[in-house]
Coordinates of C-alpha atoms in Angstrom, one line a residue:
M30 CA -6.3 -9.3 5.6
T31 CA -3.0 -7.7 6.4
V32 CA -1.7 -5.8 9.4
C33 CA 1.5 -3.9 8.8
R34 CA 3.6 -1.5 10.8
R35 CA 4.7 0.3 7.6
L36 CA 6.6 2.8 9.3
L37 CA 4.8 2.0 7.6
P38 CA 3.0 4.0 6.2
L39 CA 5.3 6.6 7.7
V40 CA 3.9 10.1 7.2
P41 CA 7.0 12.2 6.4
F42 CA 7.7 14.8 9.1
Q43 CA 11.0 16.3 10.3
G44 CA 9.7 18.9 12.7
R45 CA 9.4 18.8 16.5
L46 CA 7.0 16.1 17.7
K47 CA 7.0 14.0 20.8
F48 CA 5.9 10.8 19.0
K49 CA 8.0 11.2 15.8
Q50 CA 9.7 8.0 14.7
Y51 CA 13.0 7.3 13.0
I52 CA 13.8 4.4 10.7
A53 CA 17.2 4.2 9.1
N54 CA 16.3 2.1 6.1
K55 CA 13.4 4.3 4.9
R56 CA 13.5 7.0 2.2
H57 CA 11.8 9.3 4.7
K58 CA 13.6 8.5 7.9
F59 CA 11.5 10.6 10.2
G60 CA 7.7 10.6 10.4
I61 CA 4.5 9.6 12.1
K62 CA 3.9 5.9 12.4
L63 CA 0.6 4.4 11.4
F64 CA -0.6 0.9 12.0
K65 CA -3.0 -0.3 9.2
L66 CA -5.3 -3.2 8.6
C67 CA -5.8 -3.7 4.9
L68 CA -8.2 -6.0 3.1
E69 CA -8.0 -7.5 -0.4
G70 CA -7.4 -4.9 -3.1
G71 CA -5.7 -2.4 -0.7
Y72 CA -8.8 -1.3 1.1
T73 CA -7.9 0.1 4.6
Y74 CA -10.4 -1.3 7.1
D75 CA -8.9 0.4 10.2
F76 CA -5.8 2.3 11.3
N77 CA -4.1 3.4 14.5
V78 CA -1.8 6.4 14.9
Y79 CA 1.2 5.7 17.2
C80 CA 1.2 8.4 19.8
G81 CA 4.0 7.0 22.1
K82 CA 4.6 3.9 24.1
E83 CA 1.5 2.5 25.7
H84 CA 1.3 0.4 28.8
A85 CA 0.0 -3.1 27.9
E86 CA -1.6 -5.1 30.7
G87 CA -1.4 -8.8 30.4
S88 CA 0.0 -8.8 26.8
S89 CA 2.6 -7.1 24.7
V90 CA 2.0 -3.8 22.8
P91 CA 2.1 -5.4 19.3
T92 CA -0.5 -8.0 20.4
N93 CA -2.8 -5.2 21.7
V94 CA -2.4 -3.3 18.5
V95 CA -3.5 -6.3 16.4
M96 CA -6.4 -7.2 18.6
K97 CA -7.6 -3.6 18.6
L98 CA -7.4 -3.3 14.8
M99 CA -9.2 -6.7 14.4
D100 CA -12.1 -5.6 16.6
G101 CA -15.3 -6.6 14.7
L102 CA -13.6 -9.1 12.5
L103 CA -12.7 -11.8 15.0
D104 CA -14.6 -15.1 15.6
K105 CA -15.4 -15.5 11.9
G106 CA -12.6 -17.8 10.6
R107 CA -10.7 -15.1 8.8
T108 CA -7.0 -15.2 8.0
L109 CA -4.6 -12.4 9.0
A110 CA -1.1 -11.9 7.6
I111 CA 1.3 -10.0 9.9
D112 CA 5.0 -9.0 9.7
N113 CA 7.6 -9.9 12.3
Y114 CA 7.0 -6.8 14.4
Y115 CA 3.7 -8.3 15.7
T116 CA 4.0 -12.1 15.4
S117 CA 4.6 -14.3 18.4
V118 CA 3.3 -17.6 19.8
T119 CA 1.3 -15.6 22.3
L120 CA -0.5 -13.7 19.5
A121 CA -1.2 -16.9 17.6
H122 CA -2.8 -18.4 20.7
A123 CA -4.9 -15.2 21.2
L124 CA -6.2 -15.2 17.6
L125 CA -6.9 -19.0 17.7
H126 CA -9.0 -18.4 20.8
R127 CA -11.0 -15.9 18.8
K128 CA -11.4 -18.3 15.8
T129 CA -9.0 -16.3 13.6
H130 CA -6.0 -17.8 11.6
M131 CA -2.6 -16.1 11.3
I132 CA 0.4 -16.3 9.0
G133 CA 3.6 -14.2 9.1
T134 CA 7.3 -14.0 9.5
L135 CA 8.7 -14.5 12.9
R136 CA 11.7 -13.1 14.8
A137 CA 14.0 -15.8 16.1
N138 CA 14.3 -14.2 19.6
R139 CA 10.6 -14.2 20.4
K140 CA 9.4 -15.6 23.7
Y141 CA 8.1 -19.2 23.6
N142 CA 9.7 -19.9 20.2
P143 CA 10.7 -23.6 19.8
K144 CA 14.4 -23.8 20.4
N145 CA 15.5 -27.4 19.4
D146 CA 15.5 -27.4 15.6
I147 CA 14.9 -23.7 15.0
S148 CA 18.4 -22.7 16.3
K149 CA 20.2 -25.1 14.0
K150 CA 22.2 -23.9 10.9
F151 CA 20.9 -25.2 7.5
K152 CA 22.2 -25.3 4.0
V153 CA 20.3 -23.6 1.2
G154 CA 16.9 -25.3 0.5
E155 CA 16.8 -27.2 3.9
H156 CA 13.8 -26.6 6.2
V157 CA 12.4 -27.9 9.4
A158 CA 9.0 -27.3 11.2
E159 CA 7.5 -27.9 14.6
Q160 CA 3.8 -27.9 15.4
S161 CA 2.1 -27.5 18.8
N162 CA -0.9 -29.4 20.1
S163 CA -3.0 -26.3 19.4
G164 CA -2.1 -26.2 15.7
I165 CA 0.6 -23.5 15.7
V166 CA 3.3 -24.3 13.1
V167 CA 6.7 -22.7 13.2
Q168 CA 8.8 -23.3 10.1
K169 CA 12.4 -22.4 9.3
W170 CA 13.7 -22.4 5.7
R171 CA 17.1 -21.5 4.4
D172 CA 17.0 -19.4 1.2
K173 CA 19.7 -16.7 0.7
R174 CA 19.2 -16.2 4.5
D175 CA 17.1 -17.9 7.2
V176 CA 13.4 -17.4 6.8
L177 CA 11.3 -18.1 9.9
M178 CA 7.5 -18.4 9.5
I179 CA 4.6 -18.9 11.9
T180 CA 1.1 -20.0 10.9
T181 CA -2.1 -21.5 12.4
K182 CA -3.7 -22.2 9.0
F183 CA -1.2 -24.0 6.8
D184 CA 1.2 -26.9 7.4
D185 CA 4.9 -27.2 6.4
E186 CA 4.2 -28.3 2.8
M187 CA 6.9 -27.5 0.2
V188 CA 5.8 -26.3 -3.2
T189 CA 7.7 -26.3 -6.5
I190 CA 7.6 -23.0 -8.4
Q191 CA 8.5 -22.7 -12.1
K192 CA 10.8 -19.8 -12.9
A193 CA 12.8 -18.8 -15.9
R194 CA 16.1 -20.1 -14.3
G195 CA 14.5 -23.4 -13.3
D196 CA 12.2 -24.9 -10.7
V197 CA 12.4 -23.5 -7.2
V198 CA 11.1 -25.4 -4.1
K199 CA 9.9 -23.2 -1.3
P200 CA 7.4 -23.4 1.6
N201 CA 3.8 -22.9 0.9
N202 CA 3.7 -20.6 3.9
V203 CA 6.1 -18.1 2.2
I204 CA 3.9 -18.1 -1.0
E205 CA 0.7 -17.5 0.9
Y206 CA 2.3 -14.8 3.1
N207 CA 3.6 -12.9 0.0
K208 CA 0.1 -13.1 -1.5
Y209 CA -1.6 -11.6 1.6
K210 CA 1.2 -9.0 2.1
S211 CA 0.5 -7.5 -1.3
F212 CA -2.8 -6.0 0.1
I213 CA -1.0 -3.3 2.0
E214 CA 1.7 -2.9 -0.6
I215 CA -1.0 -2.0 -3.1
S216 CA -2.4 0.6 -0.7
D217 CA 1.0 2.2 -0.2
Q218 CA 1.8 2.1 -3.9
M219 CA -1.4 3.8 -4.9
K220 CA -1.1 6.6 -2.4
N221 CA 2.3 7.6 -3.8
Y222 CA 0.8 8.3 -7.3
N223 CA -0.8 11.5 -6.1
S224 CA 0.8 12.6 -2.9
P225 CA -0.3 16.0 -1.6
L226 CA 2.5 16.2 1.1
R227 CA 4.7 19.3 0.9
K228 CA 7.5 20.6 2.9
G229 CA 6.6 22.9 5.8
I230 CA 3.1 21.7 6.5
K231 CA 2.2 21.3 10.2
W232 CA 2.2 17.7 11.4
Y233 CA -1.6 17.5 12.0
R234 CA -2.2 18.8 8.5
K235 CA 0.2 16.2 7.1
L236 CA -1.6 13.5 9.0
S237 CA -5.0 14.7 7.9
M238 CA -4.0 14.9 4.3
E239 CA -2.5 11.4 4.5
L240 CA -5.7 10.0 5.9
L241 CA -7.8 11.8 3.3
T242 CA -5.7 11.1 0.2
G243 CA -3.8 8.0 1.3
T244 CA -6.7 6.2 3.0
A245 CA -10.1 7.6 2.2
L246 CA -9.4 8.3 -1.5
I247 CA -7.8 4.8 -1.9
N248 CA -10.8 3.2 -0.3
A249 CA -13.1 5.1 -2.6
H250 CA -11.1 4.0 -5.6
V251 CA -11.2 0.3 -4.5
A252 CA -14.9 0.5 -3.8
Y253 CA -15.7 2.2 -7.1
Q254 CA -13.8 -0.4 -9.2
S255 CA -15.4 -3.3 -7.4
I256 CA -18.9 -1.8 -7.9
A257 CA -18.6 -0.3 -11.4
N258 CA -16.6 -3.2 -12.7
E259 CA -14.3 -0.9 -14.7
S260 CA -10.7 0.1 -14.6
M261 CA -9.9 3.7 -13.7
T262 CA -6.7 5.4 -12.5
I263 CA -6.9 7.0 -9.1
T264 CA -5.9 10.4 -10.6
K265 CA -9.2 10.4 -12.6
L266 CA -11.4 9.3 -9.8
S267 CA -12.1 12.8 -8.6
D268 CA -13.5 13.7 -12.1
V269 CA -16.2 11.1 -11.9
G270 CA -19.6 12.8 -12.1
R271 CA -18.2 16.2 -12.5
A272 CA -20.0 18.6 -14.8
S273 CA -18.2 21.5 -16.5
R274 CA -19.4 24.9 -15.2
R275 CA -20.5 27.2 -17.9
R276 CA -22.1 30.7 -17.5
C277 CA -22.9 33.0 -20.4
T278 CA -22.6 36.8 -20.2
A279 CA -26.4 37.3 -20.1
C280 CA -26.8 34.8 -17.2
Y281 CA -24.0 36.6 -15.3
A282 CA -25.6 40.0 -15.9
K283 CA -29.0 38.8 -14.7
I284 CA -27.6 37.3 -11.5
A285 CA -25.6 40.5 -10.9
E286 CA -28.7 42.6 -11.3
E287 CA -30.7 40.4 -8.9
E288 CA -28.0 40.7 -6.2
G289 CA -27.6 44.4 -6.7
R290 CA -24.1 44.3 -8.2
Q291 CA -22.7 46.2 -11.1
V292 CA -21.6 44.4 -14.2
K293 CA -18.1 45.6 -15.3

């Protein structure tokens, strides 16, 4: 399962709106923020619309978002992949308490991060990891830039990957996280194939259309392919079971006569 902030998926909107968000590195820089929980195949299990900053009692706002989206899925040994907007040692403890594993990237300035080895500068390929008594692993690996990971399921194992330019050694945590992260990327990719969004639509209509075509339709497509065991493009999904409508002239004349209309 994957939780992502996908400003994510950001519903494009440039009009006046109190909870409109701005992200500089996105194609659509203004929009409505959605928090999504996606399962394997891109199926959206739950979502939450960001309507402004909420007061969080006892824990941070990102932690509350994750725990709310995971309601009904906790205490069953599942694994959750999260990006660095949500991850923290506090969230890892909260999920472990509910028998749920976590893996994700981690921001270096998070509270309760280990400071000894994590703050050191490494050369390319070097890595270090620290593990708490409760089983939380924080790993730092130097690739083109520093990569900081946190997990409660995997250790700090390094894996050799065969590529065209030669073998590459990278943490298993990075490989597993990229695999889980693809769930929400599939969902975002599929919704862009047939986007109904147009300029000038009211924000509530844009949000409704996003949830219908970008969430409900994608879920129907994923469910259909898993049940029917056949490949089908999402643009053809709406034609499943559709019968062509035919009406001859005699039928039309009969219906018009019954309803008291004149046939022209």
